[in-house]
CSV table of C-alpha atoms in Angstrom, one decimal:
chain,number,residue,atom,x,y,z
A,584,UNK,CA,-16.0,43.0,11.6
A,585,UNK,CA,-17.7,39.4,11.4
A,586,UNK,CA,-19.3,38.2,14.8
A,587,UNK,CA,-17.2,36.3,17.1
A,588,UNK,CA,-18.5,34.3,19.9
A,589,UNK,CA,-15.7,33.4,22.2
A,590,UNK,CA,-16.6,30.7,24.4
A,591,UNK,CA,-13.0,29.2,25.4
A,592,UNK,CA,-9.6,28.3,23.7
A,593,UNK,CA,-9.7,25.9,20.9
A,594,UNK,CA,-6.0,25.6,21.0
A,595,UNK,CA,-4.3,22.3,20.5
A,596,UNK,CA,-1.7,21.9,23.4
A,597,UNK,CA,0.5,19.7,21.2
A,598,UNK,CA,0.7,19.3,17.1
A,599,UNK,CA,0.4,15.2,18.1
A,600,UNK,CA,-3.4,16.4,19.1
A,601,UNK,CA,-3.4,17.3,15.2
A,602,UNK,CA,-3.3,13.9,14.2
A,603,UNK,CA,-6.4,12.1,12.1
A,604,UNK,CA,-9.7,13.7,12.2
A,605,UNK,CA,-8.8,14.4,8.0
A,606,UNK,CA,-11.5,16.2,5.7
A,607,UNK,CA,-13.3,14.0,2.8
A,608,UNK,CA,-13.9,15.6,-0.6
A,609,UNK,CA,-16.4,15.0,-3.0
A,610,UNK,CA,-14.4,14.2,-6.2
A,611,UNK,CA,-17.3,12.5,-8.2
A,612,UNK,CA,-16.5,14.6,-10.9
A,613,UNK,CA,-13.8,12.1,-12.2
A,614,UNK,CA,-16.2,9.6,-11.4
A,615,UNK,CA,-16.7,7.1,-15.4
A,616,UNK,CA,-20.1,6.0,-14.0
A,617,UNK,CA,-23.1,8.8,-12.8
A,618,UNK,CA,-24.3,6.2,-10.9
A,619,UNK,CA,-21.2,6.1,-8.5
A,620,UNK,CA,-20.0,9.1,-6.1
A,621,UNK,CA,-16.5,9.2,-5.1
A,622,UNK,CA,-15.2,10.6,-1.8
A,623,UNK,CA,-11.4,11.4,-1.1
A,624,UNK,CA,-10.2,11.5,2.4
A,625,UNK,CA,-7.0,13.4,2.5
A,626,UNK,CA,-4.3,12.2,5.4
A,627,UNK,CA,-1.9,14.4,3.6
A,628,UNK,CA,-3.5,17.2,6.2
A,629,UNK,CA,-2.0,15.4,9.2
A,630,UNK,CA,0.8,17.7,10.3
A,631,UNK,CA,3.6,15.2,9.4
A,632,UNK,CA,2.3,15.3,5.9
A,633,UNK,CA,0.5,11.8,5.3
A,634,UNK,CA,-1.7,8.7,6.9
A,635,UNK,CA,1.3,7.4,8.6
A,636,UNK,CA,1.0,9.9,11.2
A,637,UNK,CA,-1.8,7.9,12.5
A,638,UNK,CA,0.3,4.8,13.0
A,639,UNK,CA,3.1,6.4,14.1
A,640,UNK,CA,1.7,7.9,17.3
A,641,UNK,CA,-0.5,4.3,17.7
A,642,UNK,CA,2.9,2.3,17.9
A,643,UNK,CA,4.6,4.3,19.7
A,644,UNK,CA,1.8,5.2,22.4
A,645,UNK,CA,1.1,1.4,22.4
A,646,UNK,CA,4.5,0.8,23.2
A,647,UNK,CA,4.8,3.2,26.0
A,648,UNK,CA,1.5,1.9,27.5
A,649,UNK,CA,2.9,-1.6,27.3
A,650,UNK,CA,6.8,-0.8,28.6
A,651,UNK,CA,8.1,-1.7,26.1
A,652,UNK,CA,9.6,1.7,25.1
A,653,UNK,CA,11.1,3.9,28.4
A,654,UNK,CA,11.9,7.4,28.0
A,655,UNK,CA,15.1,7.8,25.7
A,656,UNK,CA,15.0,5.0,24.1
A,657,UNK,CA,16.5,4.8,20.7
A,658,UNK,CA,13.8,3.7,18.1
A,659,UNK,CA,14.2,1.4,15.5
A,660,UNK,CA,12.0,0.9,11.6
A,661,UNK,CA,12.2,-0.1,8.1
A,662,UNK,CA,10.2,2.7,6.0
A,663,UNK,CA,9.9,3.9,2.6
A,664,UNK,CA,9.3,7.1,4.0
A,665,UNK,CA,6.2,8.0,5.2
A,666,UNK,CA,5.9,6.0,8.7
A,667,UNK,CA,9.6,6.9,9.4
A,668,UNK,CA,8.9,10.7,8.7
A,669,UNK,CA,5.4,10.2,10.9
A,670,UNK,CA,7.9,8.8,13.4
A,671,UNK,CA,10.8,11.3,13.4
A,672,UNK,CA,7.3,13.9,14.3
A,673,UNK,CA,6.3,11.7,17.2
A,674,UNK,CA,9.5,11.2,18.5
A,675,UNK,CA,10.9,14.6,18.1
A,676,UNK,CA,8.2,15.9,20.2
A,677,UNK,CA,8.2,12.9,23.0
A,678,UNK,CA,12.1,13.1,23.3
A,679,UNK,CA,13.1,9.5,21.4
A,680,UNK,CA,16.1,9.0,19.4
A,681,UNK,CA,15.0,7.3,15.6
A,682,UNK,CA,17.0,5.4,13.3
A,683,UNK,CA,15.0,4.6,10.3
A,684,UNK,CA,16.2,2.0,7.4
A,685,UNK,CA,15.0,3.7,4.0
A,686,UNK,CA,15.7,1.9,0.5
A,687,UNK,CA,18.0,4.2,-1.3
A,688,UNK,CA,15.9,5.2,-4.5
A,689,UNK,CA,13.3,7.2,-2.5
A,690,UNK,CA,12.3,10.5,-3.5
A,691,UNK,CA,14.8,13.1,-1.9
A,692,UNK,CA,12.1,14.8,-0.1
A,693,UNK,CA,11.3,12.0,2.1
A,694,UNK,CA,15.0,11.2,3.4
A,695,UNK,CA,14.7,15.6,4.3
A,696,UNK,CA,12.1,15.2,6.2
A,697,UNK,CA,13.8,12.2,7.9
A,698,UNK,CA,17.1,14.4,8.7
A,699,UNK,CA,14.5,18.1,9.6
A,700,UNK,CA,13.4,16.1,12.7
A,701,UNK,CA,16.7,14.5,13.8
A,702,UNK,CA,16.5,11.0,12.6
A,703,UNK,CA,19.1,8.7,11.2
A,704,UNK,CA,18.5,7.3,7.6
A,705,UNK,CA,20.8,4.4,7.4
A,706,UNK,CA,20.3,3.0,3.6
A,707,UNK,CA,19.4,0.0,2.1
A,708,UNK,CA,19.7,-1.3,-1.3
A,709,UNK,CA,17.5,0.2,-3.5
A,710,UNK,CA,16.9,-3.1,-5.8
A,711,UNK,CA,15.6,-4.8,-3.2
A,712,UNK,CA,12.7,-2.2,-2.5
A,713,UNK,CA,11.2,-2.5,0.9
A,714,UNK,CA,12.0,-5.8,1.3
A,715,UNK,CA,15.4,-5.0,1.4
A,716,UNK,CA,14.4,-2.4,4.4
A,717,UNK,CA,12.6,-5.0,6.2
A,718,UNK,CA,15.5,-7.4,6.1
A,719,UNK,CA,18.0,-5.0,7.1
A,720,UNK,CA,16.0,-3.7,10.3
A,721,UNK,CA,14.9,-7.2,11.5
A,722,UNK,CA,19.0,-8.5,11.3
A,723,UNK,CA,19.8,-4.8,13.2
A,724,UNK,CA,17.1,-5.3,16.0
A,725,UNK,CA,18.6,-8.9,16.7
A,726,UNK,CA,21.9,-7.7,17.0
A,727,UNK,CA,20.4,-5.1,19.0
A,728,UNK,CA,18.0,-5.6,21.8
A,729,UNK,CA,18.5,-2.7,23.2
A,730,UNK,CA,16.4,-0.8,20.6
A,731,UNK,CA,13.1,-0.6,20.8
A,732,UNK,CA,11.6,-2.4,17.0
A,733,UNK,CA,8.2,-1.7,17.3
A,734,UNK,CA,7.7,-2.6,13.1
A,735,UNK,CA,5.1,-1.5,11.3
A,736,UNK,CA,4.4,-5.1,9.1
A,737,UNK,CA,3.9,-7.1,12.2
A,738,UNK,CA,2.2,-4.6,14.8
A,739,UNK,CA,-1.5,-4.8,15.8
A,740,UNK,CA,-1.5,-1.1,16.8
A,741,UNK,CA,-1.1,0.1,12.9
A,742,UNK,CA,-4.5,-1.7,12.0
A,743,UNK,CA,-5.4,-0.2,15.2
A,744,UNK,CA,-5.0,3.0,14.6
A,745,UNK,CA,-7.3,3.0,11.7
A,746,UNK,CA,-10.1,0.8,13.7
A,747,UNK,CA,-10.3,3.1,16.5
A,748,UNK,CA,-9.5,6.9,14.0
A,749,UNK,CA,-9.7,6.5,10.1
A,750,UNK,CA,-12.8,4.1,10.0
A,751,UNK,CA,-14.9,6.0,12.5
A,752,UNK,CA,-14.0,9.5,10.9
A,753,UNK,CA,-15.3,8.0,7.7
A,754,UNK,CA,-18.7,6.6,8.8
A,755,UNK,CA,-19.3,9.9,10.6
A,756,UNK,CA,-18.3,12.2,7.5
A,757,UNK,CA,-19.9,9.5,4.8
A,758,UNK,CA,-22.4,7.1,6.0
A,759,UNK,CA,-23.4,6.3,2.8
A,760,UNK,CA,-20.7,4.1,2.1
A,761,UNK,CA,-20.5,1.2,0.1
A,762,UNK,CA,-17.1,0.2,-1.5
A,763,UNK,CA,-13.4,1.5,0.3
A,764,UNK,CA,-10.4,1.5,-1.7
A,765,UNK,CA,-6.6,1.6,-0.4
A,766,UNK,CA,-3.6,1.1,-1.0
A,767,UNK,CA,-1.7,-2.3,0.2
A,768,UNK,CA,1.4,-1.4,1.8
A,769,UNK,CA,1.7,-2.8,5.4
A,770,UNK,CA,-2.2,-3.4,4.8
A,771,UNK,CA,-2.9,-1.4,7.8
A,772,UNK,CA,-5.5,1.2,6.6
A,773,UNK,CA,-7.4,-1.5,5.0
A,774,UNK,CA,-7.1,-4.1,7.6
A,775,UNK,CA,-8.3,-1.3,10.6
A,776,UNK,CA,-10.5,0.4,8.2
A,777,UNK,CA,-11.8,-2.7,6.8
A,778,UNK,CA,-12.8,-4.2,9.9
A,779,UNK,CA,-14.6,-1.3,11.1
A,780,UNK,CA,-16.5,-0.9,7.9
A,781,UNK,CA,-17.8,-4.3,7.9
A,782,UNK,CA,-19.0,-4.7,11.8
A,783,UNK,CA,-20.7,-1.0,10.5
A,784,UNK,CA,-22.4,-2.4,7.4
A,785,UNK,CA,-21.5,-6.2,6.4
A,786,UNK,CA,-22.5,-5.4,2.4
A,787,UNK,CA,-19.5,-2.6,2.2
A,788,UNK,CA,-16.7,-4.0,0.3
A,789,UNK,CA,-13.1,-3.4,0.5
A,790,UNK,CA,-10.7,-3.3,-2.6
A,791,UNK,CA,-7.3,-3.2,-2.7
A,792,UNK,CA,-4.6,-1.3,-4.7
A,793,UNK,CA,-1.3,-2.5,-5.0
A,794,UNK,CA,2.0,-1.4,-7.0
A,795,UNK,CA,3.8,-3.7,-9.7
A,796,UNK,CA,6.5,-3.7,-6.5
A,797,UNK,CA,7.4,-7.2,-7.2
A,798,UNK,CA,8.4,-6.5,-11.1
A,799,UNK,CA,11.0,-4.5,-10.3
A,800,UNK,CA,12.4,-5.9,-7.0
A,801,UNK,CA,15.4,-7.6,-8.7
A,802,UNK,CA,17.2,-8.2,-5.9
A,803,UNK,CA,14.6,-11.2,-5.1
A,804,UNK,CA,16.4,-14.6,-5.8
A,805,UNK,CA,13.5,-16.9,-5.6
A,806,UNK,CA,9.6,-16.7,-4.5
A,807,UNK,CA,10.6,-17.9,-1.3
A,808,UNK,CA,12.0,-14.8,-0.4
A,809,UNK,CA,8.8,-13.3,-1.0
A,810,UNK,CA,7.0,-11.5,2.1
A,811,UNK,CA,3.6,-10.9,3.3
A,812,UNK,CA,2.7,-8.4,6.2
A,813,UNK,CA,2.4,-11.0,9.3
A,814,UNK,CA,-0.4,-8.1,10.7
A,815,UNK,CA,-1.8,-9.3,6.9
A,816,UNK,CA,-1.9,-13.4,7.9
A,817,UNK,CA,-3.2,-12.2,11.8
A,818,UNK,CA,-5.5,-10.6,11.2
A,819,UNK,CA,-6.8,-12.7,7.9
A,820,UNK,CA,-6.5,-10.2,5.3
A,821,UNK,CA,-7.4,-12.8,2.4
A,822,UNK,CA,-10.8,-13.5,4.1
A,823,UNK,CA,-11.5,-9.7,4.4
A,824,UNK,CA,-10.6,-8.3,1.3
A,825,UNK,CA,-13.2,-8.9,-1.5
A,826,UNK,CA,-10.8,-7.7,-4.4
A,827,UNK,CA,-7.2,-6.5,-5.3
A,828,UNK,CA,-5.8,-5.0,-8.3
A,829,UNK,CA,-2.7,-3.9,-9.6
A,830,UNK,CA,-2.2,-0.2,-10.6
A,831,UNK,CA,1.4,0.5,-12.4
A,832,UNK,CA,3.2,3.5,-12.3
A,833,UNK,CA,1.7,5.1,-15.7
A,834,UNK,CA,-2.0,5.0,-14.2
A,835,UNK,CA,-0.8,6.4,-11.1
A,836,UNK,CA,0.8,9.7,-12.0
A,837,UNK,CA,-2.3,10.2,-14.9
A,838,UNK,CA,-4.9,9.9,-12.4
A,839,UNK,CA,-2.3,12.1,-9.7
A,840,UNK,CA,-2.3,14.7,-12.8
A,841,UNK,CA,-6.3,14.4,-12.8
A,842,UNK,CA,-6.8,15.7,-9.0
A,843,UNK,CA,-4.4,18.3,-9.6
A,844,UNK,CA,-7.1,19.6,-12.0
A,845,UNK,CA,-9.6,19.3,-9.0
A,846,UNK,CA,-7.5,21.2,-6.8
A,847,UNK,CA,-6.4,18.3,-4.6
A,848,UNK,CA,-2.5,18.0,-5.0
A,849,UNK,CA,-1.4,14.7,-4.0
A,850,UNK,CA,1.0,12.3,-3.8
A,851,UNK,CA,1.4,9.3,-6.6
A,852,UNK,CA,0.0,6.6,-4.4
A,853,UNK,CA,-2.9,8.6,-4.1
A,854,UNK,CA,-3.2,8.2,-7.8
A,855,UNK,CA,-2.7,4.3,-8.1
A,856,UNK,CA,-5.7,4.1,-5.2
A,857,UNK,CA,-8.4,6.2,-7.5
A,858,UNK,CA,-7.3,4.4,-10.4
A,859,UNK,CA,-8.8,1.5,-8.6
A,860,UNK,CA,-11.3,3.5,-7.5
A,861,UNK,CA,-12.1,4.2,-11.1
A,862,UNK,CA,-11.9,0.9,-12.3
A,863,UNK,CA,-14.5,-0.6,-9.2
A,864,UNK,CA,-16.7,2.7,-10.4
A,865,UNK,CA,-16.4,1.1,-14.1
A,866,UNK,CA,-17.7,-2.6,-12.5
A,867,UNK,CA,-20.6,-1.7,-10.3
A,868,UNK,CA,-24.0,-0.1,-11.1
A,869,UNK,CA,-24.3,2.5,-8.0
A,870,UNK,CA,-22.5,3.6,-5.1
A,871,UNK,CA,-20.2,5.7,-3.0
A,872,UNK,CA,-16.9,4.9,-3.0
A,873,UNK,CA,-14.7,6.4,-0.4
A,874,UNK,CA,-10.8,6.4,-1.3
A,875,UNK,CA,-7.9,7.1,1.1
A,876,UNK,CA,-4.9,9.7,-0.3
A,877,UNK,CA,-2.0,8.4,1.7
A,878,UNK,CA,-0.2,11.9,1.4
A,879,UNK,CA,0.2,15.3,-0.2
A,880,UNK,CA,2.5,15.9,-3.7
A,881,UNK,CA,5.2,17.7,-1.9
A,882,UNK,CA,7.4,15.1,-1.4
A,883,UNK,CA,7.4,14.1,-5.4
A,884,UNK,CA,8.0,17.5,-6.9
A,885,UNK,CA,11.2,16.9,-7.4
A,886,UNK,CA,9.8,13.8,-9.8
A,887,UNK,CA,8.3,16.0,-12.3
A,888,UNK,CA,5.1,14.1,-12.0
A,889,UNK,CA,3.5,16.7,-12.9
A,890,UNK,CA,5.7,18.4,-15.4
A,891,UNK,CA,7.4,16.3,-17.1
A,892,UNK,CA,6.5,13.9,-20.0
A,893,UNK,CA,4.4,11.1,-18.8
A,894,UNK,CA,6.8,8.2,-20.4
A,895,UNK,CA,9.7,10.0,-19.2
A,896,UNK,CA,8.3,10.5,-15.4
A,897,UNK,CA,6.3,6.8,-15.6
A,898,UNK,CA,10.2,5.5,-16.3
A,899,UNK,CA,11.5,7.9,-13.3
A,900,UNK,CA,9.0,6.1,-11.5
A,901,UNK,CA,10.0,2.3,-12.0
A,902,UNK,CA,13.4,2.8,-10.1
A,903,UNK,CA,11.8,5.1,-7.6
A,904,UNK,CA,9.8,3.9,-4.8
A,905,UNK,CA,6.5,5.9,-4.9
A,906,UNK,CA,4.3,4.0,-3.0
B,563,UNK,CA,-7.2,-21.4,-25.9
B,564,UNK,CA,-3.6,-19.0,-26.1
B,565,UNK,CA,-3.0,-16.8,-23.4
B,566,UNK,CA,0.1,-14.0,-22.3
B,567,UNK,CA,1.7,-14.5,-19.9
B,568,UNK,CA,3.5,-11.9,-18.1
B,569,UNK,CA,6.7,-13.2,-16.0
B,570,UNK,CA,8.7,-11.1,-13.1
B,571,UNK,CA,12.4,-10.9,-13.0
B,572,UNK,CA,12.9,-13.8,-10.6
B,573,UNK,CA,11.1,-16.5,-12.9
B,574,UNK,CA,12.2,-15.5,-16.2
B,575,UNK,CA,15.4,-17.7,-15.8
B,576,UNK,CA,13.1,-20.6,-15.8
B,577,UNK,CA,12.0,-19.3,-19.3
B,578,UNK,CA,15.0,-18.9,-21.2
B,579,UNK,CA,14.7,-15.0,-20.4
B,580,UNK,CA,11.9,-14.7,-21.6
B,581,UNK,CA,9.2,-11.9,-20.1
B,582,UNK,CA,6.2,-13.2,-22.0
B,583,UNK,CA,5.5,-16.7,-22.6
B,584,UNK,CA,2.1,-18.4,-24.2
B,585,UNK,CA,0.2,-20.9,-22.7
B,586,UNK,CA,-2.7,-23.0,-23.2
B,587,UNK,CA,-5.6,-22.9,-21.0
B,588,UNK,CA,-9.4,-21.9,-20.4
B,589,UNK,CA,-8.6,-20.9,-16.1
B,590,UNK,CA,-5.5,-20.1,-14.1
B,591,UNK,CA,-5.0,-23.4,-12.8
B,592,UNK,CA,-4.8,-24.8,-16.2
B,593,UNK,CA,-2.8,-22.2,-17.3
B,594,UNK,CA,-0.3,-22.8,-14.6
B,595,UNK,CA,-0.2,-26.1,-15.5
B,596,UNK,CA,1.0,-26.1,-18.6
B,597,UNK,CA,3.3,-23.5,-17.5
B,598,UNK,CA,4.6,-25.8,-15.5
B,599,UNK,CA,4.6,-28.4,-18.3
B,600,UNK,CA,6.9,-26.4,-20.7
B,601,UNK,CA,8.9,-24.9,-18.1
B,602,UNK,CA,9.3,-28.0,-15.4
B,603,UNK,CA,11.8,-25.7,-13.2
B,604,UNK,CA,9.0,-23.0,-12.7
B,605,UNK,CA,6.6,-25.7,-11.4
B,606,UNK,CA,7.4,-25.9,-7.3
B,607,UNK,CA,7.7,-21.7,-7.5
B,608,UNK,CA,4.1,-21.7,-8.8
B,609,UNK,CA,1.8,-24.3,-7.3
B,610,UNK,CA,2.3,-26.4,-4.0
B,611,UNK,CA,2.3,-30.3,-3.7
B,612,UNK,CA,-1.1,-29.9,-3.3
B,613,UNK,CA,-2.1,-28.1,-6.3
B,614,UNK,CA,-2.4,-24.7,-4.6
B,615,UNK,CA,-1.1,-21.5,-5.6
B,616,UNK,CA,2.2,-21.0,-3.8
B,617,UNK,CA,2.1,-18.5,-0.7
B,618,UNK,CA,3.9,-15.8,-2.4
B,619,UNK,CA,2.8,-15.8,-5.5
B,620,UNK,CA,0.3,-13.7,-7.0
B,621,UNK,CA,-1.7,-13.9,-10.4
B,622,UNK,CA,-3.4,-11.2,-11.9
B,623,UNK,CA,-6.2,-11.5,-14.8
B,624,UNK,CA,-6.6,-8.2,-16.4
B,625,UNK,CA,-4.9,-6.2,-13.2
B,626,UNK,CA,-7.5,-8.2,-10.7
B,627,UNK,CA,-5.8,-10.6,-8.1
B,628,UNK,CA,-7.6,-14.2,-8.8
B,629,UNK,CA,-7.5,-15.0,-5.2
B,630,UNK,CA,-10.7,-12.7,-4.6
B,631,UNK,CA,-12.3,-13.8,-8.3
B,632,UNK,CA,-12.2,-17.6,-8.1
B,633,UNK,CA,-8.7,-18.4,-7.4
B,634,UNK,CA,-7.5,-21.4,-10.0
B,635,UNK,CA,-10.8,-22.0,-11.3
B,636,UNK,CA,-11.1,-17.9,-12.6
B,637,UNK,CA,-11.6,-18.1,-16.3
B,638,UNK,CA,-9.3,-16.5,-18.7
B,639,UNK,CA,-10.5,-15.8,-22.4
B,640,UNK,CA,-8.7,-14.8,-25.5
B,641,UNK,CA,-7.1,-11.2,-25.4
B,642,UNK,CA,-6.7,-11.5,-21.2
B,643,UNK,CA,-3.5,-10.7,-20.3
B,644,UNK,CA,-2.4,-12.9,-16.9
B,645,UNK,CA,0.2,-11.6,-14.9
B,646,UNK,CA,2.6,-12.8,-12.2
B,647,UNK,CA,4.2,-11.1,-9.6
B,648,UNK,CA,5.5,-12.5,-5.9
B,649,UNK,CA,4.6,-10.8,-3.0
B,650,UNK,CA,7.0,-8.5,-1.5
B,651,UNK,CA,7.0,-6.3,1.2
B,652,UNK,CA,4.6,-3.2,0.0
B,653,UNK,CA,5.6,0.3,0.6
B,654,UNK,CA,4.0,2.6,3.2
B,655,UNK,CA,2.6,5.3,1.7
């Protein structure tokens, strides 16, 4: 029998004490330039299955700190999935009732999760893609003050989360840092993580990946309805950023297919962020590059991603939200 | 010089439909403007009175937003694809 020495319990008293502290993997081996490592840091091991687990418990433990959220309270957010299902954890275990508004075309999987830990999915239009969500939660909180909206896209405690957890987790585990790459959803990760990084070493740069979203979002009359985060204008994103790019759907699920080969199964916005990743390998002469995986692949099995024939999956994936 | 130019959904019905259009230019603000020139209804969705790009409009070179390259004055050469999408509320991971 292997040596033991028992000290005391290293038991966590509640799975929310689960949350962050994510490993990083070397995955260099993909990397198109010698020159250039590449680190993964996989928030698919949070216990609610991805990064939003992080901004989940931040929001709502903000909230509660603040009073604006008393015990019972019924909870109230627009989510493509991952930040509602991070929710419906937090809440499930602190007692809160959740009503989440979730586009219609996401993958099954996600709306499971939603209903496993007892929250409501009430749909919106699936054309309008996460806009659509946003609009339909904003109009629902007004008519309903009694809910507590505590939205994502406009709260400083999602950045936050990444500040205080996901940027000093990465430092620690890769000091050698020089270029971070995430996706833009909420811009959270990159906002908080970005911030740290750059009070840690000004001369680390911060790309961007984003989806084609607004090609297929047909249910956009003009530009004016367009959106941007407000945590995005606060926090002035544009200064802080030093690139973005756009990854579609094809690039996403090949490079998805590529970890799989490593090991790492992952979900496809963890392939559109280390496509970028690849491409900002391709465009400097040396480096580490540390890349965020949003979440794991098991809420996309059921899109064949990495079954199925590329064209037919990359066409799956235009009408279904992935990112 | 000729350049592709890639249109979303919501302003193709300044373009007679169309998904790709050609323009002349030698950097994105030039190619804007004679975007603008041949398709006068797309003008106030892409630039502002001032000559800035509009809020929420992005425009790709090759994939990369020119807001971090050099915004209108990025340079666009033959065989660059240029791409415009509006912003929209991203997903969440």
């Amino acid at each position: 029998m292997a040596e033991i020495t028992m000290v005391s319990r290293r038991v966590a008293t509640s799975v929310l004490d689960l949350i962050g502290n994510t490993p990083m993997v070397d995955i260099s081996a993909l990397s198109p330039n010698r020159e250039v490592s590449i680190v993964i840091k996989l928030e698919g091991q949070n216990p609610g299955g991805s990064v939003k687990d992080r901004v989940a418990l931040s929001m709502i433990e903000s909230a509660e700190k603040e009073g604006l959220l008393l015990p019972g309270q019924t909870l109230l957010e627009p989510t493509s999935g991952n930040t509602g299902i991070g929710m419906a954890l937090v809440a499930r275990v602190k007692g809160y009732t959740l009503k989440v508004v979730l586009p219609d075309n996401v993958s099954p999987e996600r709306r499971a999760l939603l209903e496993l830990w007892g929250a409501e999915v009430i749909d919106s239009p699936g054309s309008e893609g996460s806009n659509g969500a946003v609009k339909m939660a904003r109009e629902m909180a007004e008519a309903h003050p009694e809910w507590a909206f505590l939205y994502q896209y406009g709260n400083l405690a999602n950045p936050r989360a990444h500040f205080e957890g996901t940027g000093p987790e990465i430092v620690r585990d890769c000091p050698d840092i020089t270029h971070f790459v995430a996706g833009l959803g909420t811009s959270g990760t990159l906002l908080g993580v970005g911030r740290f990084l750059k009070e840690y070493n000004p001369d680390v740069e911060v790309w961007a990946v984003e989806p084609p979203a607004g090609e297929v979002v047909d249910g956009l009359r003009n530009l004016d309805d367009g959106y941007i985060p407000p945590i995005f204008t606060e926090l002035n994103g544009e200064e802080l950023l030093d690139r973005k790019t756009v990854v579609g759907p094809k690039d996403s699920i090949l490079w998805t297919r590529k970890l799989a080969e490593l090991g790492i199964f992952a979900g496809i916005s963890t392939g559109a962020a280390l496509a970028g990743a690849i491409r900002c390998s391709q465009k400097i002469e040396s480096g580490c590059i540390v890349v965020i995986s949003p979440d794991g692949g098991w809420k996309y099995l059921s899109t064949g991603a990495w079954t199925d024939d590329i064209d037919v999956v990359t066409e799956r994936a235009r009408n279904t939200i992935y990112f | 010089m000729t350049i592709d130019v890639r249109l979303p959904t919501v302003l193709r019905q300044h373009a007679g439909g169309q998904a790709i259009v050609q323009a002349e230019g030698s950097s994105i603000g030039e190619v804007l403007v004679d975007l603008s020139r041949q398709f006068p209804t797309m003008s106030d969705q892409l630039l502002t009175e001032k000559g800035e790009l509009h809020k929420f409009v992005n425009v790709y070179v090759n994939d990369d937003d020119v807001r971090y390259l050099d915004k209108l004055d990025t340079k666009v050469e033959d065989g660059d694809v240029v791409s415009i999408l509006p912003a929209v509320a991203g997903g969440d991971g």
